[in-house]
Short mmCIF file of C-alpha atoms and ligand atoms in Angstrom, two decimals:
data_model
loop_
_atom_site.label_atom_id
_atom_site.label_comp_id
_atom_site.label_asym_id
_atom_site.label_seq_id
_atom_site.Cartn_x
_atom_site.Cartn_y
_atom_site.Cartn_z
CA UNK A 1 0.00 0.00 0.00
CA UNK A 2 1.27 3.44 -0.93
CA UNK A 3 1.97 3.08 -4.65
CA UNK A 4 -0.09 6.10 -5.63
CA UNK A 5 0.98 8.24 -2.69
CA UNK A 6 4.64 7.61 -3.42
CA UNK A 7 4.24 8.01 -7.20
CA UNK A 8 2.51 11.37 -6.72
CA UNK A 9 5.41 12.79 -4.72
CA UNK A 10 8.19 11.19 -6.76
CA UNK A 11 6.56 12.67 -9.88
CA UNK A 12 6.54 16.12 -8.28
CA UNK A 13 10.20 15.73 -7.31
CA UNK A 14 11.22 14.61 -10.80
CA UNK A 15 9.15 17.35 -12.47
CA UNK A 16 11.25 20.00 -10.77
CA UNK A 17 14.31 18.45 -12.42
CA UNK A 18 13.13 17.45 -15.89
CA UNK A 19 9.91 17.14 -17.83
CA UNK A 20 7.98 14.20 -16.37
CA UNK A 21 5.04 12.10 -17.50
CA UNK A 22 3.08 10.26 -14.84
CA UNK A 23 1.06 7.36 -16.22
CA UNK A 24 -1.76 6.00 -14.12
CA UNK A 25 -1.64 2.39 -15.21
CA UNK A 26 -4.62 1.46 -13.06
CA UNK A 27 -7.41 1.40 -15.63
CA UNK A 28 -9.93 -0.05 -13.22
CA UNK A 29 -9.58 2.25 -10.22
CA UNK A 30 -7.08 4.94 -11.16
CA UNK A 31 -6.76 7.80 -8.70
CA UNK A 32 -3.46 9.49 -9.58
CA UNK A 33 -5.38 12.56 -10.81
CA UNK A 34 -6.98 12.99 -7.40
CA UNK A 35 -3.59 12.98 -5.71
CA UNK A 36 -2.40 15.67 -8.15
CA UNK A 37 -5.56 17.73 -7.66
CA UNK A 38 -6.51 17.82 -11.34
CA UNK A 39 -9.66 16.97 -13.28
CA UNK A 40 -8.71 15.20 -16.51
CA UNK A 41 -11.02 15.78 -19.46
CA UNK A 42 -10.23 12.29 -20.73
CA UNK A 43 -8.40 9.20 -19.53
CA UNK A 44 -6.65 6.11 -20.85
CA UNK A 45 -10.07 4.46 -20.89
CA UNK A 46 -11.19 7.02 -23.51
CA UNK A 47 -7.98 6.38 -25.43
CA UNK A 48 -8.64 2.65 -25.45
CA UNK A 49 -12.21 3.20 -26.55
CA UNK A 50 -10.64 4.83 -29.58
CA UNK A 51 -11.93 8.36 -29.21
CA UNK A 52 -8.62 10.11 -28.60
CA UNK A 53 -4.91 9.98 -29.28
CA UNK A 54 -2.67 9.63 -26.27
CA UNK A 55 -1.53 13.24 -26.69
CA UNK A 56 -5.18 14.38 -26.38
CA UNK A 57 -5.65 12.78 -23.00
CA UNK A 58 -2.68 14.45 -21.33
CA UNK A 59 -3.54 16.58 -18.33
CA UNK A 60 -1.13 19.22 -17.10
CA UNK A 61 -0.43 19.02 -13.38
CA UNK A 62 1.68 22.18 -13.36
CA UNK A 63 5.21 23.09 -14.34
CA UNK A 64 7.07 20.11 -15.78
CA UNK A 65 4.47 17.46 -14.98
CA UNK A 66 1.83 15.87 -17.21
CA UNK A 67 -0.48 12.99 -16.37
CA UNK A 68 -2.10 10.25 -18.39
CA UNK A 69 -5.07 9.55 -16.15
CA UNK A 70 -6.19 5.94 -15.64
CA UNK A 71 -9.87 5.25 -15.46
CA UNK A 72 -12.39 4.21 -12.93
CA UNK A 73 -15.36 2.01 -12.41
CA UNK A 74 -15.04 0.23 -15.74
CA UNK A 75 -13.98 -3.29 -14.83
CA UNK A 76 -13.57 -4.58 -18.39
CA UNK A 77 -10.88 -1.95 -18.89
CA UNK A 78 -8.77 -3.49 -16.17
CA UNK A 79 -7.29 -5.82 -18.76
CA UNK A 80 -6.14 -4.53 -22.13
CA UNK A 81 -6.52 -6.53 -25.29
CA UNK A 82 -3.44 -7.25 -27.35
CA UNK A 83 -4.35 -4.66 -30.02
CA UNK A 84 -4.98 -2.01 -27.35
CA UNK A 85 -1.57 -2.67 -25.91
CA UNK A 86 0.00 -2.35 -29.34
CA UNK A 87 -1.71 1.00 -29.95
CA UNK A 88 -0.73 2.24 -26.51
CA UNK A 89 2.91 1.30 -26.95
CA UNK A 90 3.07 2.84 -30.46
CA UNK A 91 1.72 6.16 -29.27
CA UNK A 92 3.69 6.14 -26.02
CA UNK A 93 6.87 5.61 -28.01
CA UNK A 94 6.11 8.81 -29.94
CA UNK A 95 5.08 10.81 -26.91
CA UNK A 96 7.84 9.81 -24.50
CA UNK A 97 10.65 11.46 -26.44
CA UNK A 98 9.40 14.81 -25.10
CA UNK A 99 10.00 13.70 -21.50
CA UNK A 100 13.02 13.10 -19.34
CA UNK A 101 11.15 10.84 -16.92
CA UNK A 102 8.23 8.46 -17.19
CA UNK A 103 6.71 7.24 -13.97
CA UNK A 104 4.06 4.54 -13.85
CA UNK A 105 1.67 4.14 -10.99
CA UNK A 106 0.74 0.47 -11.11
CA UNK A 107 -2.50 -1.32 -10.43
CA UNK A 108 -2.28 -3.98 -7.73
CA UNK A 109 -1.77 -7.63 -8.51
CA UNK A 110 0.14 -9.75 -10.99
CA UNK A 111 -2.09 -9.60 -14.06
CA UNK A 112 -0.29 -10.12 -17.37
CA UNK A 113 -0.85 -6.43 -18.06
CA UNK A 114 0.76 -5.27 -14.85
CA UNK A 115 3.67 -7.63 -15.33
CA UNK A 116 4.31 -6.62 -18.94
CA UNK A 117 4.32 -2.93 -18.04
CA UNK A 118 6.72 -3.65 -15.20
CA UNK A 119 8.99 -5.68 -17.45
CA UNK A 120 9.25 -2.77 -19.88
CA UNK A 121 10.24 -0.18 -17.28
CA UNK A 122 13.89 0.65 -16.69
CA UNK A 123 13.48 0.22 -12.96
CA UNK A 124 10.93 -1.44 -10.71
CA UNK A 125 10.12 -0.01 -7.31
CA UNK A 126 8.23 -2.31 -4.96
CA UNK A 127 6.39 -0.84 -2.02
CA UNK A 128 5.71 -3.09 0.91
CA UNK A 129 4.41 -2.58 4.41
CA UNK A 130 5.44 -4.53 7.53
CA UNK A 131 2.31 -6.70 7.20
CA UNK A 132 3.05 -10.33 6.41
CA UNK A 133 0.47 -10.29 3.59
CA UNK A 134 2.22 -7.34 1.95
CA UNK A 135 5.58 -9.11 2.13
CA UNK A 136 4.05 -12.23 0.53
CA UNK A 137 2.52 -10.14 -2.26
CA UNK A 138 5.76 -8.29 -2.95
CA UNK A 139 7.65 -11.57 -3.01
CA UNK A 140 5.06 -13.07 -5.41
CA UNK A 141 5.41 -10.08 -7.70
CA UNK A 142 9.20 -10.32 -7.68
CA UNK A 143 9.09 -14.02 -8.41
CA UNK A 144 7.01 -13.52 -11.56
CA UNK A 145 9.01 -10.44 -12.57
CA UNK A 146 12.24 -12.38 -12.18
CA UNK A 147 11.18 -14.67 -15.01
CA UNK A 148 11.48 -11.80 -17.50
CA UNK A 149 13.89 -9.35 -15.90
CA UNK A 150 16.73 -9.85 -13.44
CA UNK A 151 14.91 -9.04 -10.23
CA UNK A 152 18.20 -8.17 -8.54
CA UNK A 153 17.80 -4.78 -10.21
CA UNK A 154 14.53 -4.22 -8.36
CA UNK A 155 14.32 -1.55 -5.70
CA UNK A 156 12.01 -1.46 -2.71
CA UNK A 157 10.70 0.83 -0.03
CA UNK A 158 9.08 -0.12 3.27
CA UNK A 159 5.97 1.99 3.82
CA UNK A 160 3.95 2.60 6.99
CA UNK A 161 6.67 1.46 9.36
CA UNK A 162 5.91 1.94 13.07
CA UNK A 163 9.54 2.79 13.73
CA UNK A 164 13.01 2.39 12.28
CA UNK A 165 13.53 -1.01 13.86
CA UNK A 166 10.39 -2.40 12.28
CA UNK A 167 11.44 -0.98 8.91
CA UNK A 168 14.84 -2.68 9.16
CA UNK A 169 13.31 -6.00 10.21
CA UNK A 170 10.87 -5.87 7.29
CA UNK A 171 13.59 -5.00 4.80
CA UNK A 172 15.94 -7.70 6.13
CA UNK A 173 13.22 -10.31 5.94
CA UNK A 174 12.29 -9.36 2.38
CA UNK A 175 15.92 -9.51 1.27
CA UNK A 176 16.36 -12.85 3.02
CA UNK A 177 13.40 -14.55 1.33
CA UNK A 178 14.30 -13.05 -2.04
CA UNK A 179 17.85 -14.30 -1.67
CA UNK A 180 16.90 -17.71 -0.35
CA UNK A 181 14.16 -18.58 -2.82
CA UNK A 182 14.97 -16.49 -5.89
CA UNK A 183 18.69 -15.96 -5.52
CA UNK A 184 18.27 -12.20 -5.90
CA UNK A 185 18.72 -9.27 -3.56
CA UNK A 186 16.44 -6.34 -4.30
CA UNK A 187 17.94 -3.05 -3.12
CA UNK A 188 16.37 -1.24 -0.18
CA UNK A 189 16.00 2.50 -0.64
CA UNK A 190 14.57 3.36 2.75
CA UNK A 191 11.28 3.63 4.61
CA UNK A 192 8.34 5.91 5.19
CA UNK A 193 6.95 5.99 8.69
CA UNK A 194 3.26 5.76 9.40
CA UNK A 195 2.40 9.46 9.39
CA UNK A 196 -0.92 11.34 9.50
CA UNK A 197 0.62 13.91 7.11
CA UNK A 198 0.13 11.30 4.35
CA UNK A 199 -3.65 11.16 4.54
CA UNK A 200 -3.78 14.92 5.16
CA UNK A 201 -1.96 15.47 1.85
CA UNK A 202 -4.30 13.01 0.09
CA UNK A 203 -7.27 14.97 1.39
CA UNK A 204 -5.62 18.23 0.25
CA UNK A 205 -5.12 16.63 -3.19
CA UNK A 206 -1.51 17.74 -3.17
CA UNK A 207 1.58 15.48 -3.27
CA UNK A 208 3.02 15.16 0.23
CA UNK A 209 6.39 16.43 -0.89
CA UNK A 210 4.75 19.75 -1.82
CA UNK A 211 2.09 19.80 0.87
CA UNK A 212 4.18 19.01 3.95
CA UNK A 213 7.79 18.41 3.02
CA UNK A 214 8.92 18.72 6.63
CA UNK A 215 6.73 15.93 7.96
CA UNK A 216 8.54 12.67 8.79
CA UNK A 217 7.09 10.91 5.73
CA UNK A 218 7.72 14.01 3.58
CA UNK A 219 11.39 14.09 4.52
CA UNK A 220 11.73 10.36 3.89
CA UNK A 221 10.09 10.77 0.49
CA UNK A 222 12.52 13.52 -0.51
CA UNK A 223 15.43 11.25 0.32
CA UNK A 224 13.97 8.31 -1.59
CA UNK A 225 13.09 10.51 -4.59
CA UNK A 226 16.64 11.86 -4.63
CA UNK A 227 18.08 8.36 -4.72
CA UNK A 228 15.75 7.38 -7.55
CA UNK A 229 16.66 10.51 -9.46
CA UNK A 230 20.38 9.68 -9.25
CA UNK A 231 19.66 6.08 -10.22
CA UNK A 232 17.69 7.02 -13.35
CA UNK A 233 20.10 9.77 -14.35
CA UNK A 234 22.84 7.16 -14.65
CA UNK A 235 21.11 4.65 -16.88
CA UNK A 236 20.51 4.80 -20.59
CA UNK A 237 16.76 4.68 -21.02
CA UNK A 238 15.16 1.98 -23.13
CA UNK A 239 11.98 3.97 -23.66
CA UNK A 240 8.80 2.54 -22.19
CA UNK A 241 6.74 2.60 -25.39
CA UNK A 242 9.63 1.17 -27.36
CA UNK A 243 10.20 -1.61 -24.83
CA UNK A 244 6.51 -2.41 -24.72
CA UNK A 245 6.54 -2.77 -28.42
CA UNK A 246 9.29 -5.31 -28.25
CA UNK A 247 7.87 -7.32 -25.36
CA UNK A 248 6.57 -2.29 -20.80
CA UNK A 249 12.17 7.50 -21.34
CA UNK A 250 14.90 9.82 -19.54
CA UNK A 251 14.16 6.79 -17.46
CA UNK A 252 11.00 5.04 -16.53
CA UNK A 253 10.05 3.82 -13.14
CA UNK A 254 7.32 1.44 -12.17
CA UNK A 255 5.94 1.34 -8.67
CA UNK A 256 4.13 -1.71 -7.55
CA UNK A 257 3.04 -3.90 -4.74
CA UNK A 258 0.94 -6.97 -4.91
CA UNK A 259 -2.15 -5.97 -3.04
CA UNK A 260 -4.70 -3.23 -3.05
CA UNK A 261 -5.81 -2.75 0.52
N1 LIG B 301 3.11 6.20 5.29
C1 LIG B 301 1.78 6.31 5.45
N2 LIG B 301 1.26 6.81 6.60
C2 LIG B 301 -0.07 6.92 6.75
N3 LIG B 301 -0.99 6.59 5.84
C3 LIG B 301 -0.54 6.08 4.67
C4 LIG B 301 0.86 5.91 4.40
N4 LIG B 301 0.99 5.40 3.15
C5 LIG B 301 -0.26 5.24 2.66
N5 LIG B 301 -1.18 5.65 3.57
C6 LIG B 301 -2.65 5.62 3.42
O1 LIG B 301 -3.00 4.61 2.53
C7 LIG B 301 -3.90 5.12 1.55
C8 LIG B 301 -3.73 4.35 0.24
O2 LIG B 301 -2.48 4.64 -0.35
P1 LIG B 301 -2.27 4.53 -1.92
O3 LIG B 301 -0.94 5.10 -2.23
O4 LIG B 301 -3.43 5.14 -2.63
O5 LIG B 301 -2.27 2.95 -2.10
P2 LIG B 301 -2.13 2.09 -3.45
O6 LIG B 301 -1.95 3.04 -4.60
O7 LIG B 301 -0.94 1.23 -3.23
O8 LIG B 301 -3.38 1.31 -3.54
C9 LIG B 301 -3.56 6.60 1.46
O9 LIG B 301 -4.65 7.35 1.01
C10 LIG B 301 -3.20 6.94 2.88
O10 LIG B 301 -4.34 7.28 3.61
MG1 LIG B 302 -3.03 3.29 -6.38
#
């Protein structure tokens, strides 16, 4: 839990450093637009229904940041058909050249759609909480992901930690099981404490990093965003649209956990 909250703030952080496109890849229950405080005229659901190009459905979220809104309440959109995916990747490949960073806010679960988007991203960021169920979901995601990409490149964040000790225990455990059963060690970027400033920022419809950067979770998010920024600056981007075409620009980042709670 925390994919959308983290994506919203990481997007704001990136946008201050290079033109950024946030893609709400949750076509069933997308809410990235709410967290950015914008009202999109159209969403990816409209794009898939064939009424718009992908450029038409872009919503500006302010200086340096655009959003491709997901969709909501349309269950059959939760899974894209092969031809929809092809059209999406074609048009994304054209659009992404205008951006330094592409950030995808994932839907929960391990659907083939979620996994293929994740496989196409330059980096995968898993978000897990100290709950055992969250750890199991994150592990399940990594296991499937590892079949197409070396999961050792995956990054993770512990969200909603009660304290630093709990965060460390959670991270150690996740690295242990990943090492033991998959032979990979995802890299831990840090943790966000449980913090009322998070839901306050959600209710304000403003990314936490802009709304309350001095809160404990806000400070942690700045640090994590900075690490991600350095990470993506150093790699040569494959291009999300281009990679999707071949199998899911600057760099692209995919945030995911297994479970919607
Ligand atoms: N670190 C945190 N501290 C307190 N509440 C949090 C924290 N992270 C997430 N939440 C709560 O969880 C809710 C769901 O988070 P969200 O990012 O939308 O989940 P996801 O996108 O993974 O489904 C938020 O609206 C917020 O209220
Ligand atoms: Mg979400």
